[in-house]
Amino acid sequence: MTQESLTEKLAAHLIRPVDRNMRDALHKRARLHLLDWMGCVAGARQSKIANIVKMAESDILTRAAMLGNVLEMDDIHRTSILHPGPAVWPSALSAIREVNGTMEILLNGAAVGYEAMIIIGETLDSRHYEFYHNSATAGGFGAAVAAGHIFGFDKDKYVFAMGNAGSIAGGLWQMRHENVMTKQMHLTHAALAGLWQARLARQGFTGPKFILEGPQGLYAATCDKPKPMKYLDEWRIFDVSFKPWGACRHAHPAIDAAIRLKERRGDLHGEIVVETYKDAVTFCDRQNPQSTQEAKFSIQHALAVIADKGEIELNDFEPDAISKYAAARARITVEQADDIEARYPQHYGARVSCGGDVVEVIDALGDPECPMSEGQIMDKARQLILWGGLSEKDADAAINLCLNSNDVGEIQKLLQGWLS
């Protein structure tokens, strides 16, 4: 008997039908994530990256793919440590455009794409994350599966598409050490490569089924101890968090704790100590950010803003604010705490101390245990759309189309108007 590969087992899980009793809830959840991604795209319209992409890429959905991660407000899954939306939605919308499909097919395809991306992302170990951007590695799988579902794939075609997506997967973290735009390209490459693999598999192009666990596969090349695949009854999209603040998610627990501490004390004068988990320290212990991107990866900068204002907004990461808060950042220390590290990545936590008062956050705002309401998600999308230079009318249209409409073509037209 031939051994069944991990991608074959995953494909069997992916082709299960959506339970009728779950369908409405699944579609409602997927619509919220579509709106969240659309807001992130709109918010980045006036960025330098948007101007470059407009000159470099003619396809609207390719342009949109480049913008979904720019503001660091895209959705995130904690235990896989990745951002599904920017990889899955551009691929799903491109595929649905090709087949002229329905909103129901789009939403199902996105949910299946999230499922594959998260399941594979959860198998990647700390060694992998030390060097590789999980969103880039697993994103191609998610994008390929989302498009494949929309193309009507059977098990074999899913396996082919995932095999080839895995063959070119990756995204090295070196770009974190330089003031470059590569992080956004990582997710775009995952979205476009996954779509390409699905197009090829649709026509019978084959791919390696042991791409994950094979002797020269992804795990052998990039992991020390890959984790086992987990198949749950509930769809993984329900485990995905929304981000309220325009900073790296690893900074969010400290931001939440600081906001609560400021509300309790009325001030955050003097020394501030942040205790958190190792990855938050590695990614976001940044005393002197030099750019907007670096400021979004600085716990010290975020907390300096909160100490001053009690809240944090997108313009607080711009160059003027970086200069303004230099002295305040110097009084903020970031340290690793063993008890918080022990709960990670199931829980992204932080403890913030000032003047003898302490606030600890186990789960950040937007996580399933501390969810943003539908109204808060809508407000976030509205704020992002306005930040991107669009109107209240544009915001109303996007919210209505994403949450209520069954006309996929109108969503594509809206993006066309935004990004032309």
CSV table of C-alpha atoms in Angstrom, one decimal:
chain,number,residue,atom,x,y,z
A,1,MET,CA,0.0,0.0,0.0
A,2,THR,CA,1.4,3.4,-1.0
A,3,GLN,CA,2.1,5.8,1.9
A,4,GLU,CA,-0.3,8.7,2.0
A,5,SER,CA,1.5,12.1,2.1
A,6,LEU,CA,0.6,15.0,4.4
A,7,THR,CA,-0.7,17.0,1.6
A,8,GLU,CA,-3.0,14.1,0.5
A,9,LYS,CA,-4.3,14.0,4.1
A,10,LEU,CA,-4.8,17.7,4.1
A,11,ALA,CA,-6.6,17.6,0.7
A,12,ALA,CA,-9.0,15.0,2.1
A,13,HIS,CA,-9.8,17.4,5.0
A,14,LEU,CA,-10.2,20.4,2.6
A,15,ILE,CA,-12.8,18.7,0.3
A,16,ARG,CA,-15.2,18.1,3.1
A,17,PRO,CA,-18.5,19.9,2.5
A,18,VAL,CA,-19.5,23.0,4.5
A,19,ASP,CA,-22.1,21.9,7.0
A,20,ARG,CA,-25.4,23.6,6.3
A,21,ASN,CA,-25.8,24.6,9.9
A,22,MET,CA,-22.4,26.3,9.8
A,23,ARG,CA,-22.7,27.9,6.4
A,24,ASP,CA,-24.2,31.2,7.4
A,25,ALA,CA,-21.8,31.7,10.3
A,26,LEU,CA,-18.8,30.8,8.1
A,27,HIS,CA,-19.9,33.2,5.3
A,28,LYS,CA,-20.5,36.0,7.8
A,29,ARG,CA,-17.0,35.5,9.3
A,30,ALA,CA,-15.4,35.4,5.8
A,31,ARG,CA,-17.2,38.6,4.9
A,32,LEU,CA,-15.7,40.4,7.9
A,33,HIS,CA,-12.2,39.3,6.9
A,34,LEU,CA,-12.9,40.4,3.3
A,35,LEU,CA,-13.9,43.9,4.6
A,36,ASP,CA,-10.8,43.9,6.9
A,37,TRP,CA,-8.5,43.2,3.9
A,38,MET,CA,-10.3,45.8,1.7
A,39,GLY,CA,-9.8,48.4,4.4
A,40,CYS,CA,-6.1,47.6,4.6
A,41,VAL,CA,-5.8,47.9,0.9
A,42,ALA,CA,-7.6,51.2,0.8
A,43,GLY,CA,-5.6,52.6,3.7
A,44,ALA,CA,-2.3,52.0,1.8
A,45,ARG,CA,-3.4,53.8,-1.4
A,46,GLN,CA,-1.3,56.9,-0.7
A,47,SER,CA,1.9,55.0,0.3
A,48,LYS,CA,5.1,55.1,-1.6
A,49,ILE,CA,4.6,51.4,-2.3
A,50,ALA,CA,1.2,52.1,-3.9
A,51,ASN,CA,2.8,54.6,-6.3
A,52,ILE,CA,5.5,52.2,-7.3
A,53,VAL,CA,3.0,49.3,-7.8
A,54,LYS,CA,0.8,51.5,-10.0
A,55,MET,CA,3.8,52.0,-12.4
A,56,ALA,CA,4.9,48.4,-12.2
A,57,GLU,CA,1.7,46.4,-12.3
A,58,SER,CA,-1.3,46.8,-14.6
A,59,ASP,CA,-3.6,44.3,-12.9
A,60,ILE,CA,-5.8,45.8,-10.2
A,61,LEU,CA,-5.7,42.7,-8.0
A,62,THR,CA,-1.9,42.5,-8.2
A,63,ARG,CA,-1.8,46.1,-7.1
A,64,ALA,CA,-4.2,45.2,-4.3
A,65,ALA,CA,-2.1,42.2,-3.2
A,66,MET,CA,0.9,44.5,-2.7
A,67,LEU,CA,-1.1,46.8,-0.3
A,68,GLY,CA,-2.8,44.5,2.1
A,69,ASN,CA,0.1,44.3,4.6
A,70,VAL,CA,1.6,47.8,4.2
A,71,LEU,CA,-0.1,49.3,7.3
A,72,GLU,CA,0.5,46.3,9.5
A,73,MET,CA,-3.3,46.0,10.2
A,74,ASP,CA,-4.0,42.8,8.4
A,75,ASP,CA,-5.6,39.8,10.2
A,76,ILE,CA,-3.4,37.3,12.0
A,77,HIS,CA,-3.6,33.7,13.3
A,78,ARG,CA,-1.6,33.3,16.5
A,79,THR,CA,-0.4,29.7,16.7
A,80,SER,CA,0.7,29.6,13.1
A,81,ILE,CA,2.1,33.2,13.4
A,82,LEU,CA,0.9,34.3,10.0
A,83,HIS,CA,-1.4,36.7,8.2
A,84,PRO,CA,-3.9,34.9,6.0
A,85,GLY,CA,-5.9,37.7,4.5
A,86,PRO,CA,-3.2,39.3,2.2
A,87,ALA,CA,-2.3,36.0,0.7
A,88,VAL,CA,-5.7,34.4,0.3
A,89,TRP,CA,-8.0,37.3,-0.8
A,90,PRO,CA,-6.1,38.4,-3.9
A,91,SER,CA,-5.8,34.8,-5.1
A,92,ALA,CA,-9.5,34.1,-4.4
A,93,LEU,CA,-10.7,37.3,-6.1
A,94,SER,CA,-8.5,36.6,-9.1
A,95,ALA,CA,-9.8,33.1,-9.5
A,96,ILE,CA,-13.4,34.1,-9.1
A,97,ARG,CA,-12.9,36.7,-11.8
A,98,GLU,CA,-11.6,34.0,-14.1
A,99,VAL,CA,-14.6,31.8,-13.7
A,100,ASN,CA,-17.2,34.5,-13.2
A,101,GLY,CA,-18.2,32.8,-9.9
A,102,THR,CA,-20.6,33.7,-7.2
A,103,MET,CA,-20.1,35.3,-3.8
A,104,GLU,CA,-20.8,32.0,-2.1
A,105,ILE,CA,-18.1,30.3,-4.0
A,106,LEU,CA,-15.7,33.2,-3.2
A,107,LEU,CA,-16.4,33.0,0.5
A,108,ASN,CA,-16.1,29.2,0.6
A,109,GLY,CA,-12.8,29.4,-1.4
A,110,ALA,CA,-11.4,31.9,1.0
A,111,ALA,CA,-12.4,29.9,4.1
A,112,VAL,CA,-10.7,26.8,2.6
A,113,GLY,CA,-7.6,28.8,1.8
A,114,TYR,CA,-7.4,30.1,5.4
A,115,GLU,CA,-7.8,26.5,6.5
A,116,ALA,CA,-4.9,25.2,4.5
A,117,MET,CA,-2.6,28.1,5.2
A,118,ILE,CA,-3.2,27.9,9.0
A,119,ILE,CA,-2.9,24.1,9.2
A,120,ILE,CA,0.4,24.1,7.4
A,121,GLY,CA,1.6,27.3,9.2
A,122,GLU,CA,1.0,25.6,12.6
A,123,THR,CA,3.4,22.8,11.6
A,124,LEU,CA,6.4,25.2,11.2
A,125,ASP,CA,8.6,25.3,14.2
A,126,SER,CA,10.6,28.0,16.0
A,127,ARG,CA,13.7,27.3,13.9
A,128,HIS,CA,11.7,28.0,10.7
A,129,TYR,CA,10.3,31.3,12.2
A,130,GLU,CA,13.8,32.4,13.2
A,131,PHE,CA,14.7,32.8,9.5
A,132,TYR,CA,11.5,32.5,7.5
A,133,HIS,CA,8.4,34.6,7.3
A,134,ASN,CA,5.6,32.1,8.0
A,135,SER,CA,3.1,34.2,6.0
A,136,ALA,CA,5.3,33.8,3.0
A,137,THR,CA,6.0,30.1,3.5
A,138,ALA,CA,2.4,29.0,4.2
A,139,GLY,CA,0.8,31.7,2.1
A,140,GLY,CA,1.4,30.1,-1.2
A,141,PHE,CA,-0.4,27.0,0.0
A,142,GLY,CA,-3.4,29.0,1.2
A,143,ALA,CA,-3.6,31.0,-2.0
A,144,ALA,CA,-3.3,27.8,-4.2
A,145,VAL,CA,-6.1,26.1,-2.2
A,146,ALA,CA,-8.4,29.1,-2.3
A,147,ALA,CA,-8.1,29.4,-6.0
A,148,GLY,CA,-8.3,25.6,-6.4
A,149,HIS,CA,-11.6,25.4,-4.5
A,150,ILE,CA,-13.0,28.1,-6.8
A,151,PHE,CA,-11.7,26.2,-9.8
A,152,GLY,CA,-13.5,23.0,-8.5
A,153,PHE,CA,-10.5,21.0,-7.6
A,154,ASP,CA,-10.6,17.3,-6.6
A,155,LYS,CA,-8.1,15.8,-4.1
A,156,ASP,CA,-5.3,15.2,-6.7
A,157,LYS,CA,-5.3,18.7,-8.0
A,158,TYR,CA,-5.1,20.1,-4.5
A,159,VAL,CA,-2.1,17.9,-3.9
A,160,PHE,CA,-0.4,19.0,-7.2
A,161,ALA,CA,-1.0,22.7,-6.5
A,162,MET,CA,0.2,22.5,-2.9
A,163,GLY,CA,3.3,20.5,-4.0
A,164,ASN,CA,4.4,23.1,-6.4
A,165,ALA,CA,3.5,26.0,-4.0
A,166,GLY,CA,5.7,24.3,-1.4
A,167,SER,CA,8.5,23.9,-3.9
A,168,ILE,CA,9.0,27.7,-4.1
A,169,ALA,CA,7.8,28.6,-0.6
A,170,GLY,CA,9.8,30.9,1.7
A,171,GLY,CA,10.6,34.4,2.6
A,172,LEU,CA,13.7,35.3,4.6
A,173,TRP,CA,13.6,37.7,7.5
A,174,GLN,CA,16.7,39.6,6.4
A,175,MET,CA,14.5,42.4,5.2
A,176,ARG,CA,13.7,43.2,8.9
A,177,HIS,CA,17.2,44.5,9.3
A,178,GLU,CA,17.0,47.0,6.4
A,179,ASN,CA,14.7,49.8,5.5
A,180,VAL,CA,13.2,48.1,2.4
A,181,MET,CA,9.7,47.1,1.0
A,182,THR,CA,10.3,43.4,0.8
A,183,LYS,CA,7.8,42.3,3.5
A,184,GLN,CA,4.9,43.4,1.3
A,185,MET,CA,6.4,41.6,-1.7
A,186,HIS,CA,6.5,38.3,0.4
A,187,LEU,CA,2.7,38.2,0.7
A,188,THR,CA,2.1,39.3,-2.8
A,189,HIS,CA,4.5,36.6,-4.1
A,190,ALA,CA,2.6,34.0,-2.0
A,191,ALA,CA,-0.7,35.1,-3.4
A,192,LEU,CA,0.4,35.2,-7.0
A,193,ALA,CA,2.5,32.1,-6.9
A,194,GLY,CA,-0.4,30.1,-5.3
A,195,LEU,CA,-2.8,31.4,-8.0
A,196,TRP,CA,-0.3,30.3,-10.6
A,197,GLN,CA,0.1,26.8,-9.1
A,198,ALA,CA,-3.7,26.5,-9.1
A,199,ARG,CA,-4.0,27.5,-12.7
A,200,LEU,CA,-1.4,24.9,-13.7
A,201,ALA,CA,-2.9,22.1,-11.6
A,202,ARG,CA,-6.3,22.9,-13.1
A,203,GLN,CA,-4.8,21.8,-16.5
A,204,GLY,CA,-3.2,18.7,-15.1
A,205,PHE,CA,0.3,20.0,-14.1
A,206,THR,CA,1.6,17.7,-11.5
A,207,GLY,CA,3.6,18.4,-8.3
A,208,PRO,CA,5.4,16.5,-5.5
A,209,LYS,CA,3.0,15.1,-2.9
A,210,PHE,CA,5.7,14.7,-0.2
A,211,ILE,CA,6.8,18.3,-0.5
A,212,LEU,CA,6.4,18.8,3.3
A,213,GLU,CA,7.9,15.7,4.9
A,214,GLY,CA,10.1,14.3,2.0
A,215,PRO,CA,13.9,13.9,2.4
A,216,GLN,CA,14.5,17.2,0.5
A,217,GLY,CA,11.2,18.8,1.3
A,218,LEU,CA,10.2,21.9,3.2
A,219,TYR,CA,10.6,20.5,6.7
A,220,ALA,CA,14.0,19.0,6.0
A,221,ALA,CA,15.2,22.3,4.6
A,222,THR,CA,13.8,24.7,7.2
A,223,CYS,CA,12.7,23.0,10.4
A,224,ASP,CA,14.3,21.2,13.3
A,225,LYS,CA,11.1,19.7,14.7
A,226,PRO,CA,8.0,20.3,12.6
A,227,LYS,CA,4.8,20.0,14.5
A,228,PRO,CA,2.0,17.5,13.6
A,229,MET,CA,-0.9,18.6,11.5
A,230,LYS,CA,-4.1,19.2,13.4
A,231,TYR,CA,-7.5,18.8,11.9
A,232,LEU,CA,-10.4,20.5,13.8
A,233,ASP,CA,-14.1,20.3,13.2
A,234,GLU,CA,-14.5,24.1,13.3
A,235,TRP,CA,-13.1,26.1,10.5
A,236,ARG,CA,-9.9,27.9,11.3
A,237,ILE,CA,-11.0,31.2,10.1
A,238,PHE,CA,-12.9,31.6,13.3
A,239,ASP,CA,-9.5,31.5,15.2
A,240,VAL,CA,-8.1,34.4,13.2
A,241,SER,CA,-7.6,37.7,15.1
A,242,PHE,CA,-8.3,41.2,13.8
A,243,LYS,CA,-5.8,43.9,14.5
A,244,PRO,CA,-7.0,47.2,16.0
A,245,TRP,CA,-3.6,49.0,16.0
A,246,GLY,CA,-1.3,49.8,13.0
A,247,ALA,CA,1.7,48.0,14.5
A,248,CYS,CA,3.3,44.5,14.5
A,249,ARG,CA,1.0,42.1,16.3
A,250,HIS,CA,3.8,41.2,18.7
A,251,ALA,CA,3.5,44.8,20.0
A,252,HIS,CA,-0.3,44.7,20.6
A,253,PRO,CA,-0.4,43.1,24.0
A,254,ALA,CA,1.9,45.7,25.4
A,255,ILE,CA,-0.2,48.4,23.7
A,256,ASP,CA,-3.4,47.1,25.3
A,257,ALA,CA,-1.8,46.8,28.7
A,258,ALA,CA,-0.4,50.3,28.5
A,259,ILE,CA,-3.7,51.8,27.5
A,260,ARG,CA,-5.4,50.1,30.5
A,261,LEU,CA,-2.6,51.2,32.8
A,262,LYS,CA,-2.9,54.8,31.5
A,263,GLU,CA,-6.7,54.7,32.1
A,264,ARG,CA,-6.2,53.4,35.6
A,265,ARG,CA,-3.4,55.8,36.7
A,266,GLY,CA,-4.2,58.9,34.6
A,267,ASP,CA,-0.6,59.1,33.6
A,268,LEU,CA,2.5,57.0,32.6
A,269,HIS,CA,5.3,59.2,34.0
A,270,GLY,CA,8.7,57.8,34.8
A,271,GLU,CA,10.2,54.5,33.9
A,272,ILE,CA,8.0,51.9,32.1
A,273,VAL,CA,8.9,48.2,32.0
A,274,VAL,CA,7.4,45.9,29.5
A,275,GLU,CA,7.6,42.1,30.1
A,276,THR,CA,6.5,39.9,27.2
A,277,TYR,CA,7.4,36.8,25.2
A,278,LYS,CA,10.6,36.1,23.3
A,279,ASP,CA,9.4,36.8,19.7
A,280,ALA,CA,7.9,40.1,20.8
A,281,VAL,CA,11.3,41.1,22.2
A,282,THR,CA,13.1,39.8,19.1
A,283,PHE,CA,10.8,41.6,16.7
A,284,CYS,CA,9.8,44.8,18.6
A,285,ASP,CA,12.5,45.8,21.1
A,286,ARG,CA,13.5,48.8,19.1
A,287,GLN,CA,14.5,51.9,21.0
A,288,ASN,CA,15.4,54.1,18.1
A,289,PRO,CA,13.2,53.4,15.0
A,290,GLN,CA,14.4,55.3,11.9
A,291,SER,CA,11.4,54.8,9.6
A,292,THR,CA,7.6,54.3,9.7
A,293,GLN,CA,8.1,50.6,9.2
A,294,GLU,CA,10.6,50.4,12.1
A,295,ALA,CA,8.2,52.4,14.3
A,296,LYS,CA,5.5,49.9,13.7
A,297,PHE,CA,7.9,47.3,15.0
A,298,SER,CA,8.8,49.2,18.2
A,299,ILE,CA,7.1,48.6,21.5
A,300,GLN,CA,9.0,51.6,22.9
A,301,HIS,CA,7.5,53.9,20.3
A,302,ALA,CA,4.0,52.6,20.7
A,303,LEU,CA,4.1,53.0,24.4
A,304,ALA,CA,5.7,56.4,24.3
A,305,VAL,CA,2.7,57.6,22.2
A,306,ILE,CA,0.2,56.0,24.6
A,307,ALA,CA,2.0,57.6,27.6
A,308,ASP,CA,1.4,61.0,25.9
A,309,LYS,CA,-2.0,60.5,24.3
A,310,GLY,CA,-3.6,57.5,25.8
A,311,GLU,CA,-4.3,56.0,22.3
A,312,ILE,CA,-2.4,55.3,19.1
A,313,GLU,CA,-3.3,56.2,15.6
A,314,LEU,CA,-1.8,55.6,12.1
A,315,ASN,CA,-0.2,59.1,12.0
A,316,ASP,CA,1.7,58.3,15.2
A,317,PHE,CA,4.1,56.1,13.2
A,318,GLU,CA,5.0,58.8,10.7
A,319,PRO,CA,8.4,60.6,10.7
A,320,ASP,CA,7.3,63.7,12.7
A,321,ALA,CA,6.0,61.4,15.5
A,322,ILE,CA,9.2,59.3,15.4
A,323,SER,CA,11.2,62.4,16.1
A,324,LYS,CA,8.8,63.8,18.7
A,325,TYR,CA,8.9,60.7,20.9
A,326,ALA,CA,12.6,60.0,20.9
A,327,ALA,CA,13.1,61.1,24.6
A,328,ALA,CA,10.0,59.2,25.8
A,329,ARG,CA,11.2,56.0,24.2
A,330,ALA,CA,14.4,56.1,26.2
A,331,ARG,CA,12.5,55.5,29.5
A,332,ILE,CA,10.8,52.3,28.2
A,333,THR,CA,12.5,48.9,28.8
A,334,VAL,CA,11.4,45.7,27.1
A,335,GLU,CA,12.2,42.3,28.7
A,336,GLN,CA,11.3,38.6,28.3
A,337,ALA,CA,9.2,37.0,31.0
A,338,ASP,CA,9.3,33.2,31.3
A,339,ASP,CA,5.6,32.9,32.4
A,340,ILE,CA,4.4,34.9,29.4
A,341,GLU,CA,6.7,33.0,27.1
A,342,ALA,CA,5.3,29.7,28.4
A,343,ARG,CA,1.8,30.6,27.1
A,344,TYR,CA,3.0,31.7,23.7
A,345,PRO,CA,1.9,31.2,20.9
A,346,GLN,CA,-1.5,30.1,22.2
A,347,HIS,CA,-1.6,33.5,23.9
A,348,TYR,CA,0.1,36.7,23.0
A,349,GLY,CA,0.6,38.5,26.3
A,350,ALA,CA,2.4,41.3,28.0
A,351,ARG,CA,2.8,43.0,31.4
A,352,VAL,CA,3.4,46.7,31.7
A,353,SER,CA,4.6,48.3,34.9
A,354,CYS,CA,4.9,52.0,35.9
A,355,GLY,CA,5.2,53.7,39.3
A,356,GLY,CA,4.4,50.5,41.2
A,357,ASP,CA,1.3,49.8,39.2
A,358,VAL,CA,1.0,46.8,36.9
A,359,VAL,CA,-1.4,45.6,34.2
A,360,GLU,CA,-1.1,42.3,32.5
A,361,VAL,CA,-2.8,41.2,29.2
A,362,ILE,CA,-3.2,37.5,28.5
A,363,ASP,CA,-4.9,38.0,25.1
A,364,ALA,CA,-4.8,41.1,22.9
A,365,LEU,CA,-7.8,43.0,21.7
A,366,GLY,CA,-9.0,41.3,18.5
A,367,ASP,CA,-8.1,37.8,19.6
A,368,PRO,CA,-11.0,35.3,19.8
A,369,GLU,CA,-10.9,35.5,23.6
A,370,CYS,CA,-11.1,39.3,23.4
A,371,PRO,CA,-12.9,39.9,20.2
A,372,MET,CA,-13.5,43.1,18.3
A,373,SER,CA,-17.2,43.5,17.7
A,374,GLU,CA,-18.7,43.7,14.2
A,375,GLY,CA,-19.1,47.4,14.7
A,376,GLN,CA,-15.5,47.9,15.7
A,377,ILE,CA,-14.4,46.0,12.6
A,378,MET,CA,-16.6,48.2,10.5
A,379,ASP,CA,-15.2,51.3,12.2
A,380,LYS,CA,-11.7,50.1,11.6
A,381,ALA,CA,-12.4,49.6,7.9
A,382,ARG,CA,-14.0,53.1,7.7
A,383,GLN,CA,-11.0,54.7,9.3
A,384,LEU,CA,-8.6,52.9,7.0
A,385,ILE,CA,-10.6,53.9,3.9
A,386,LEU,CA,-10.6,57.5,5.0
A,387,TRP,CA,-6.9,57.4,5.8
A,388,GLY,CA,-6.3,56.2,2.2
A,389,GLY,CA,-7.8,59.5,0.9
A,390,LEU,CA,-11.2,58.1,0.0
A,391,SER,CA,-14.6,59.4,1.0
A,392,GLU,CA,-17.3,58.3,3.5
A,393,LYS,CA,-19.3,57.2,0.4
A,394,ASP,CA,-16.5,54.9,-0.5
A,395,ALA,CA,-16.5,53.5,3.0
A,396,ASP,CA,-20.2,53.0,3.0
A,397,ALA,CA,-20.0,51.2,-0.4
A,398,ALA,CA,-17.2,48.9,0.8
A,399,ILE,CA,-18.9,48.0,4.0
A,400,ASN,CA,-22.2,47.2,2.3
A,401,LEU,CA,-20.6,45.3,-0.6
A,402,CYS,CA,-18.5,43.1,1.7
A,403,LEU,CA,-21.0,42.4,4.4
A,404,ASN,CA,-24.3,42.3,2.5
A,405,SER,CA,-23.9,42.1,-1.3
A,406,ASN,CA,-23.8,39.0,-3.4
A,407,ASP,CA,-22.3,40.8,-6.4
A,408,VAL,CA,-18.6,40.0,-6.6
A,409,GLY,CA,-18.2,42.1,-9.7
A,410,GLU,CA,-19.1,45.2,-7.7
A,411,ILE,CA,-16.3,44.5,-5.3
A,412,GLN,CA,-13.8,44.3,-8.2
A,413,LYS,CA,-15.2,47.5,-9.6
A,414,LEU,CA,-14.7,49.2,-6.3
A,415,LEU,CA,-11.1,48.1,-6.2
A,416,GLN,CA,-10.7,49.3,-9.8
A,417,GLY,CA,-11.8,52.7,-8.8
A,418,TRP,CA,-9.6,52.9,-5.8
A,419,LEU,CA,-6.4,51.7,-7.4
A,420,SER,CA,-6.5,52.9,-11.0
